[in-house]
Amino acid sequence: MKIGVLALQGDFAEHITVLRKLGVAAVEVRLPEHLDGLDGLIIPGGESTTIGKLAQDFGLYEPLRRFARQHAVWGTCAGAIFLSKDARRPQPLLGVMDITVERNAFGRQVDSFEVDLFIPALKAVDPENRPYHAVFIRAPLIESVSGDAVALATLDDGRIVAAQQGHLLATSFHPELTDDDRFHRYFVHIAANT
Amino acid sequence: MTEQQIATEKVKRGLAQMLKGGVIMDVVTPEQAKIAEDAGAVAVMALERVPADIRAQGGVARMSDPELILKIMDAVTIPVMAKCRIGHFVEAQILEAIGVDYIDESEVLTPADEKYHINKHEFKVPFVCGCRNLGEALRRIGEGAAMIRTKGEAGTGDVVEAVRHARSVLGEIRRLQNMPEEELMTYAKEIGAPYALVKEVRGLGRLPVVNFAAGGIATPADAALMMQLGVDGVFVGSGIFKSGNPARRAAAIVKAVTHYRDPEILAEISRNLGEPMVGINVSTMPETERIAGRGW
């Protein structure tokens, strides 16, 4: 099992640390040829406009779209925006997931927050299914899911903060910033079955 | 389900983690902010004057007009930072009230307090502070800074001081890692740093917060140099909008921070950028004109 982390900008090192603790080989992806031989890809948190621009400048769009058709891909925060079909403003997106996101949906940085979530899907890697402590930083909201995409987690008021579409995963929050590795294990589980 | 917690150390430091591998650019108008965002900046620093102009014009440099900062916040979707004077906690309160995403308690402005920095723990908005060495970095983190940057020598376009400060911080961390436990207390006393943070840094092998380079970065090569030395990202102040072709230079510096270890890509993106900012040689600058010495 070998997972790449898109290392154009953002907290890719944090994802690599969690993957390596799980015993998964993890590599940085900056150019199209770095995708060769990978079983999955994580697109980290960062600024989605920066990541989108760098992906365009270095010819990563088509290679990433091709990769996402056949392999597991997970976007956290900016990564989730990047995977979406629609971010409600013109900016470069991969458009591989049938989700619409709203950027900075909770306000500015002073509104960033932490909260416990109940995520039924994590039963696959944790039979006890304890609450999941999630960190939201200038986070996007998954405004709606369509087609084959389904909601994985919601806030108390029902707003969607995690979604899955087959082997594609999107979270508004940052599992890489906590010591809880269940989301990474869940992604590795998806990658192993794709 | 539990209640939402805001303004935790985790979310304050976390935003800086999202800026890693990125470039934060000084801008003085909403139009410049847009150019910076389009070039791939991860955040902008909203200012009335860039450091090179503060240097040239002299006088007291204060927090920018909130109206200007608000206009810049309206112009872009990326985070907006703004500077307050060292120790001027009311300027910081005002910046928090208008909703900036990060406050830079900055030596580039004229200090308001010659002894004390702001108690940054009291604020919901996170702070970034400058440093020249490990002791100074850990004092600022002790006061609540959620992100650190080198001071360098702002507004000069001369990278030498940023290199000196980055080598100092990163070199001291490497020495600390090899230090036996019984030497830590005396070391903490010598560098004027909180003991608990000294111990934490020794365990982590890095600062507990994100560490950027700032002060004098003017070219893609400068930015990549700082990244290879081991910082997490760069601030570019006067270097972009005081150059001949800001949009082109800004985009090149963004690419250089991503591909900092790839000389072929660095060579390609360094071509035809137009005139860099003129710059001032720091080694021939009188001590009284240096601003890195501000802060305690």
XYZ file of C-alpha atoms in Angstrom:
490
model
C 0.000 0.000 0.000
C 1.452 3.333 -1.075
C -0.426 6.609 -0.618
C 0.576 9.958 -2.133
C -0.126 13.326 -0.566
C -0.471 16.289 -2.914
C 2.384 18.529 -1.737
C 1.794 21.707 -3.749
C 0.901 23.689 -0.627
C -0.714 23.128 2.776
C -0.383 20.691 5.659
C 0.775 17.690 3.617
C 3.509 16.836 6.144
C 0.854 16.238 8.835
C -0.933 13.690 6.616
C 2.338 11.932 5.826
C 3.119 11.672 9.554
C -0.232 9.974 10.298
C 0.114 7.567 7.343
C 3.639 6.551 8.335
C 2.507 5.934 11.927
C -0.051 3.540 10.441
C 2.760 1.739 8.636
C 1.629 2.968 5.213
C 4.255 4.155 2.727
C 3.584 7.834 2.005
C 5.133 10.092 -0.631
C 4.858 13.739 -1.678
C 3.230 14.455 -5.052
C 4.235 17.659 -6.866
C 4.401 16.612 -10.524
C 2.272 14.252 -12.681
C 4.904 11.487 -12.727
C 4.773 11.286 -8.916
C 1.324 9.661 -9.241
C 2.798 6.521 -10.817
C 2.417 3.418 -8.663
C 0.218 4.992 -5.996
C -2.808 3.231 -4.484
C -4.441 6.435 -3.296
C -4.004 10.185 -2.919
C -4.764 12.682 -0.176
C -5.291 16.349 -1.041
C -4.465 18.240 2.160
C -5.720 21.371 3.837
C -4.300 24.637 2.573
C -5.625 27.394 0.329
C -7.734 25.938 -2.470
C -6.990 28.867 -4.817
C -3.223 28.313 -4.396
C -3.429 24.540 -4.820
C -5.666 24.953 -7.894
C -3.330 27.437 -9.525
C -0.212 25.335 -8.927
C -1.992 22.219 -10.203
C -2.807 24.115 -13.403
C 0.698 25.549 -13.816
C 2.343 22.131 -13.509
C -0.089 20.170 -15.698
C -1.693 18.121 -12.935
C -5.366 18.509 -13.876
C -5.862 15.687 -16.345
C -3.477 13.305 -14.540
C -5.340 13.925 -11.261
C -8.750 13.410 -12.897
C -7.545 10.196 -14.519
C -6.111 9.023 -11.204
C -9.380 9.766 -9.373
C -11.386 7.623 -11.797
C -9.597 4.480 -10.656
C -8.058 5.187 -7.261
C -9.088 6.345 -3.816
C -8.770 10.108 -3.304
C -9.521 12.035 -0.126
C -9.661 15.822 0.214
C -9.543 17.578 3.588
C -10.869 21.157 3.722
C -9.158 22.850 0.731
C -8.800 19.348 -0.710
C -12.565 18.807 -0.436
C -13.160 22.081 -2.267
C -10.713 21.004 -4.966
C -12.545 17.681 -5.499
C -15.979 19.338 -5.759
C -18.012 20.065 -8.886
C -19.003 23.537 -7.724
C -17.530 25.977 -5.206
C -19.995 28.783 -6.030
C -17.274 31.020 -7.435
C -14.920 30.781 -10.408
C -11.770 28.941 -9.381
C -9.974 25.868 -10.746
C -11.574 22.629 -9.451
C -11.052 18.961 -10.289
C -14.824 18.471 -10.355
C -14.705 14.718 -9.730
C -17.163 14.594 -6.796
C -20.867 15.376 -7.047
C -20.799 17.846 -4.186
C -21.363 21.591 -4.006
C -19.279 23.388 -1.398
C -19.474 26.804 0.143
C -16.047 28.209 1.034
C -15.459 29.881 4.429
C -19.036 28.912 5.289
C -18.661 29.478 9.025
C -17.085 32.944 8.826
C -13.527 34.105 9.322
C -10.714 32.678 11.465
C -12.193 33.855 14.812
C -15.140 31.522 14.023
C -12.938 28.441 13.506
C -13.947 25.697 15.969
C -13.616 22.162 17.325
C -16.586 19.852 17.900
C -17.403 16.176 18.480
C -19.201 14.429 15.606
C -20.988 11.114 15.317
C -19.825 9.371 12.131
C -21.568 6.002 11.510
C -19.201 5.065 8.638
C -16.225 4.870 11.022
C -17.735 1.611 12.358
C -15.785 -0.022 9.536
C -12.540 0.674 11.419
C -13.806 1.153 15.002
C -16.581 -1.200 16.206
C -17.113 0.974 19.308
C -17.611 4.031 17.100
C -16.663 6.640 19.682
C -17.413 10.322 18.931
C -15.004 11.901 16.476
C -13.349 15.155 17.562
C -13.197 17.347 14.470
C -11.190 20.545 13.871
C -12.718 23.134 11.509
C -10.469 25.979 10.274
C -12.035 28.590 7.992
C -13.862 25.507 6.867
C -16.039 24.913 3.831
C -19.470 23.344 4.130
C -20.699 20.617 1.814
C -23.827 22.458 0.791
C -25.334 19.530 -1.087
C -24.560 16.051 -2.393
C -26.012 14.638 -5.601
C -25.658 11.614 -7.877
C -23.742 8.816 -6.140
C -22.361 11.041 -3.376
C -23.693 10.507 0.156
C -23.271 12.454 3.388
C -21.011 10.778 5.967
C -21.214 13.312 8.786
C -23.335 16.291 9.712
C -23.371 18.960 12.397
C -26.241 19.098 14.928
C -28.247 21.268 12.556
C -27.925 18.756 9.715
C -25.369 20.628 7.630
C -23.009 18.233 5.830
C -19.292 18.187 6.749
C -18.155 14.868 5.234
C -19.189 12.993 2.095
C -18.262 9.878 0.155
C -18.774 8.886 -3.457
C -17.499 5.361 -3.966
C -13.726 5.595 -3.579
C -13.760 9.404 -3.205
C -13.895 11.076 0.202
C -14.293 14.713 1.274
C -14.137 16.221 4.760
C -14.610 19.878 5.760
C -12.458 19.259 8.828
C -8.846 18.185 9.465
C -8.269 14.636 10.778
C -4.539 15.232 10.207
C -4.480 17.795 13.040
C -5.612 15.347 15.743
C -4.185 12.172 17.274
C -7.280 10.238 16.193
C -6.231 8.150 13.179
C -9.615 6.561 12.413
C -10.313 8.682 9.329
C -6.915 7.827 7.874
C -7.554 4.151 8.601
C -10.971 4.485 6.941
C -9.309 5.976 3.840
C -6.644 3.262 3.731
C -9.502 0.727 3.957
C -11.189 2.371 0.936
C -7.896 2.441 -0.980
C -7.308 -1.243 -0.246
C -10.753 -2.099 -1.658
C -10.571 0.066 -4.802
C -22.916 15.893 20.571
C -20.791 18.439 22.458
C -20.634 22.187 22.117
C -18.378 23.935 19.674
C -15.158 25.326 21.128
C -13.712 28.379 19.405
C -10.345 30.194 19.628
C -8.524 27.108 20.929
C -4.750 26.779 20.605
C -5.453 24.038 18.057
C -7.446 26.263 15.679
C -5.106 29.235 16.163
C -1.995 27.212 15.326
C -3.980 25.196 12.799
C -4.595 28.105 10.438
C -0.830 28.657 10.222
C -0.448 24.950 9.391
C -2.775 25.509 6.418
C -0.472 28.286 5.177
C 2.616 26.046 5.080
C 4.414 25.742 1.780
C 2.900 29.068 0.811
C 3.694 32.736 0.294
C 2.131 35.587 2.277
C 2.344 38.898 0.419
C 2.240 42.516 1.605
C -0.433 44.540 -0.220
C -1.504 48.169 0.132
C -4.666 48.228 -2.032
C -7.557 45.840 -2.851
C -6.201 45.684 -6.435
C -2.824 44.462 -5.200
C -4.594 41.934 -2.961
C -6.377 40.552 -6.020
C -3.095 40.324 -7.961
C -1.560 38.463 -5.009
C -4.483 36.027 -4.780
C -4.442 35.385 -8.534
C -0.699 34.728 -8.341
C -1.322 32.022 -5.733
C -0.644 33.787 -2.406
C -1.959 31.815 0.593
C -2.710 35.032 2.504
C -2.129 38.772 2.245
C -0.823 41.265 4.792
C -2.950 44.422 4.526
C -0.855 47.571 4.992
C -0.901 51.299 4.224
C 2.788 51.303 3.312
C 5.178 48.457 2.541
C 8.312 48.344 4.736
C 10.517 49.896 2.023
C 8.278 52.984 2.035
C 8.067 53.081 5.829
C 11.863 53.153 5.769
C 12.055 55.857 3.092
C 9.365 58.110 4.571
C 10.210 57.760 8.251
C 7.886 59.073 10.960
C 5.747 56.936 13.270
C 4.399 53.796 11.593
C 1.049 52.679 13.063
C -1.731 50.136 12.450
C -3.377 50.722 9.049
C -6.773 52.393 8.625
C -9.450 49.723 9.329
C -11.327 50.960 6.259
C -8.425 49.933 4.014
C -8.114 46.550 5.731
C -11.874 45.914 5.354
C -11.724 46.752 1.644
C -8.887 44.279 1.208
C -10.858 41.638 3.166
C -13.761 42.193 0.747
C -11.529 41.830 -2.299
C -10.152 38.319 -1.641
C -11.219 34.906 -0.277
C -7.801 34.019 1.182
C -6.937 34.942 4.807
C -6.087 38.579 5.522
C -3.475 39.524 8.109
C -2.762 42.986 9.508
C -0.013 44.509 11.652
C -0.205 46.194 15.035
C 2.628 47.850 16.924
C 4.615 45.842 19.473
C 2.791 46.114 22.808
C -0.172 48.053 21.357
C -2.960 45.783 22.563
C -5.691 48.272 21.642
C -4.642 48.240 17.987
C -4.873 44.450 18.312
C -8.365 44.709 19.833
C -9.434 46.868 16.869
C -7.994 44.402 14.353
C -9.805 41.559 16.112
C -13.047 43.566 16.084
C -12.938 44.001 12.290
C -12.285 40.279 11.872
C -8.787 39.963 10.428
C -7.617 36.343 10.299
C -4.156 36.851 11.840
C -2.412 39.745 13.609
C 1.300 40.413 13.094
C 2.697 42.120 16.216
C 5.405 43.661 14.117
C 8.748 45.374 14.575
C 8.164 46.981 11.159
C 5.808 49.434 12.890
C 7.076 51.808 15.575
C 6.939 49.989 18.950
C 4.294 51.254 21.399
C 5.906 49.607 24.438
C 9.643 49.312 24.992
C 9.379 46.551 27.550
C 6.315 44.363 27.050
C 4.711 42.565 24.157
C 0.948 41.898 23.939
C -0.559 39.096 26.041
C -1.730 37.207 22.989
C -3.535 34.481 24.960
C -6.323 36.985 25.657
C -7.324 37.205 22.009
C -9.551 34.994 19.863
C -7.598 35.943 16.748
C -4.188 34.260 16.384
C -0.887 36.198 16.295
C 2.357 35.858 14.361
C 5.528 37.437 15.789
C 9.075 37.986 14.543
C 12.226 36.535 16.101
C 15.996 36.514 15.627
C 16.823 33.459 17.705
C 15.270 30.566 19.621
C 14.938 32.451 22.916
C 12.981 35.247 21.280
C 10.766 32.747 19.402
C 9.928 30.894 22.623
C 9.198 34.118 24.549
C 6.678 35.070 21.885
C 5.129 31.585 21.911
C 5.012 31.847 25.711
C 2.991 35.053 25.297
C 0.594 33.214 23.000
C 1.956 33.623 19.451
C 0.472 30.861 17.250
C 3.001 31.343 14.438
C 6.600 32.585 14.262
C 8.581 34.265 11.495
C 12.156 35.447 11.239
C 12.535 39.203 11.476
C 15.126 39.512 8.741
C 15.597 43.154 7.834
C 12.301 44.297 6.333
C 12.168 46.638 3.357
C 15.747 46.028 2.247
C 15.455 43.276 -0.358
C 18.600 41.850 1.288
C 18.038 38.272 2.441
C 21.137 38.100 4.662
C 19.357 38.854 7.951
C 16.536 36.374 7.294
C 19.222 33.734 6.658
C 21.028 34.711 9.864
C 17.827 34.466 11.923
C 16.639 31.205 10.368
C 20.078 29.608 10.849
C 20.113 30.859 14.409
C 16.681 29.413 15.338
C 17.105 26.126 13.468
C 20.730 25.674 14.581
C 19.820 26.250 18.230
C 17.071 23.631 17.928
C 19.599 21.128 16.561
C 21.989 21.868 19.452
C 19.147 21.584 21.953
C 18.268 18.127 20.641
C 21.761 16.911 21.528
C 21.794 18.493 24.971
C 21.581 16.261 28.057
C 18.487 16.757 30.222
C 20.406 18.319 33.143
C 21.571 21.232 30.973
C 18.087 22.330 29.912
C 17.243 24.611 32.855
C 20.466 26.590 32.569
C 20.043 26.748 28.799
C 16.488 28.068 29.245
C 17.834 30.725 31.609
C 20.628 31.695 29.212
C 18.350 32.182 26.216
C 15.562 33.734 28.305
C 12.972 31.150 27.297
C 10.270 29.304 29.283
C 11.649 25.963 30.506
C 8.547 23.989 29.473
C 8.839 25.242 25.888
C 12.564 24.450 25.782
C 11.733 20.877 26.791
C 8.922 20.674 24.256
C 11.134 21.897 21.398
C 13.810 19.377 22.351
C 11.228 16.586 22.103
C 9.683 17.794 18.834
C 12.912 18.769 17.093
C 11.119 21.878 15.807
C 9.119 24.836 17.110
C 5.651 23.835 18.361
C 4.184 26.366 15.892
C 4.649 27.031 12.190
C 7.825 28.972 11.376
C 8.029 31.231 8.277
C 10.863 33.335 6.874
C 10.443 37.086 6.453
C 12.463 40.236 5.922
C 14.378 40.813 2.706
C 13.092 38.053 0.414
C 12.970 39.439 -3.140
C 13.456 36.599 -5.646
C 12.297 32.994 -6.237
C 15.845 31.910 -5.363
C 15.664 33.770 -2.028
C 12.383 32.009 -1.220
C 13.755 28.571 -2.139
C 16.911 29.275 -0.112
C 14.818 29.906 2.998
C 12.767 26.758 2.357
C 15.905 24.645 1.953
C 17.206 26.049 5.215
C 14.110 24.559 6.828
C 11.348 27.150 7.249
C 7.690 26.277 6.552
C 6.885 29.126 4.134
C 7.740 32.759 3.357
C 6.469 36.287 3.741
C 7.332 38.653 0.914
C 6.922 42.303 1.803
C 8.272 45.026 -0.429
C 9.852 42.506 -2.802
C 6.788 42.030 -4.994
C 5.046 45.359 -5.457
C 8.327 47.316 -5.508
C 9.526 45.215 -8.456
C 9.115 45.788 -12.189
C 6.464 43.102 -12.813
C 4.630 42.256 -9.556
C 2.174 39.660 -10.963
C 4.909 37.701 -12.684
C 7.329 37.853 -9.769
C 4.598 36.911 -7.274
C 3.596 33.828 -9.290
C 7.250 32.803 -9.651
C 7.885 33.043 -5.903
C 4.763 30.919 -5.235
C 6.102 28.223 -7.574
C 9.573 28.452 -6.037
C 8.212 27.693 -2.564
C 6.486 24.535 -3.865
C 9.409 23.309 -5.981
C 12.176 24.626 -3.711
C 14.327 21.509 -4.102
C 14.141 21.357 -7.908
C 16.869 23.567 -9.491
C 15.581 22.948 -13.042
C 12.140 24.285 -12.204
C 13.710 27.155 -10.216
C 15.838 28.074 -13.252
C 12.778 28.055 -15.516
C 10.611 30.223 -13.250
C 13.437 32.692 -12.530
C 13.642 33.746 -16.192
C 12.436 37.138 -17.419
C 10.905 38.406 -14.209
C 11.763 42.054 -14.901
C 13.510 44.365 -12.472
C 13.686 43.197 -8.845
C 13.237 45.806 -6.101
C 16.348 47.980 -5.883
C 17.243 47.021 -2.329
C 19.539 48.273 0.379
C 22.686 46.441 1.419
C 22.206 45.676 5.139
C 25.952 45.461 5.877
C 26.426 49.127 4.957
C 23.326 50.254 6.847
C 23.819 52.255 10.056
C 22.769 50.345 13.188
C 20.154 53.022 13.982
C 18.286 52.294 10.750
C 17.896 48.578 11.466
C 14.504 47.511 12.716
C 15.196 43.880 13.669
C 16.449 45.062 17.044
C 12.932 46.157 18.034
C 11.213 43.664 20.367
C 12.415 42.197 23.640
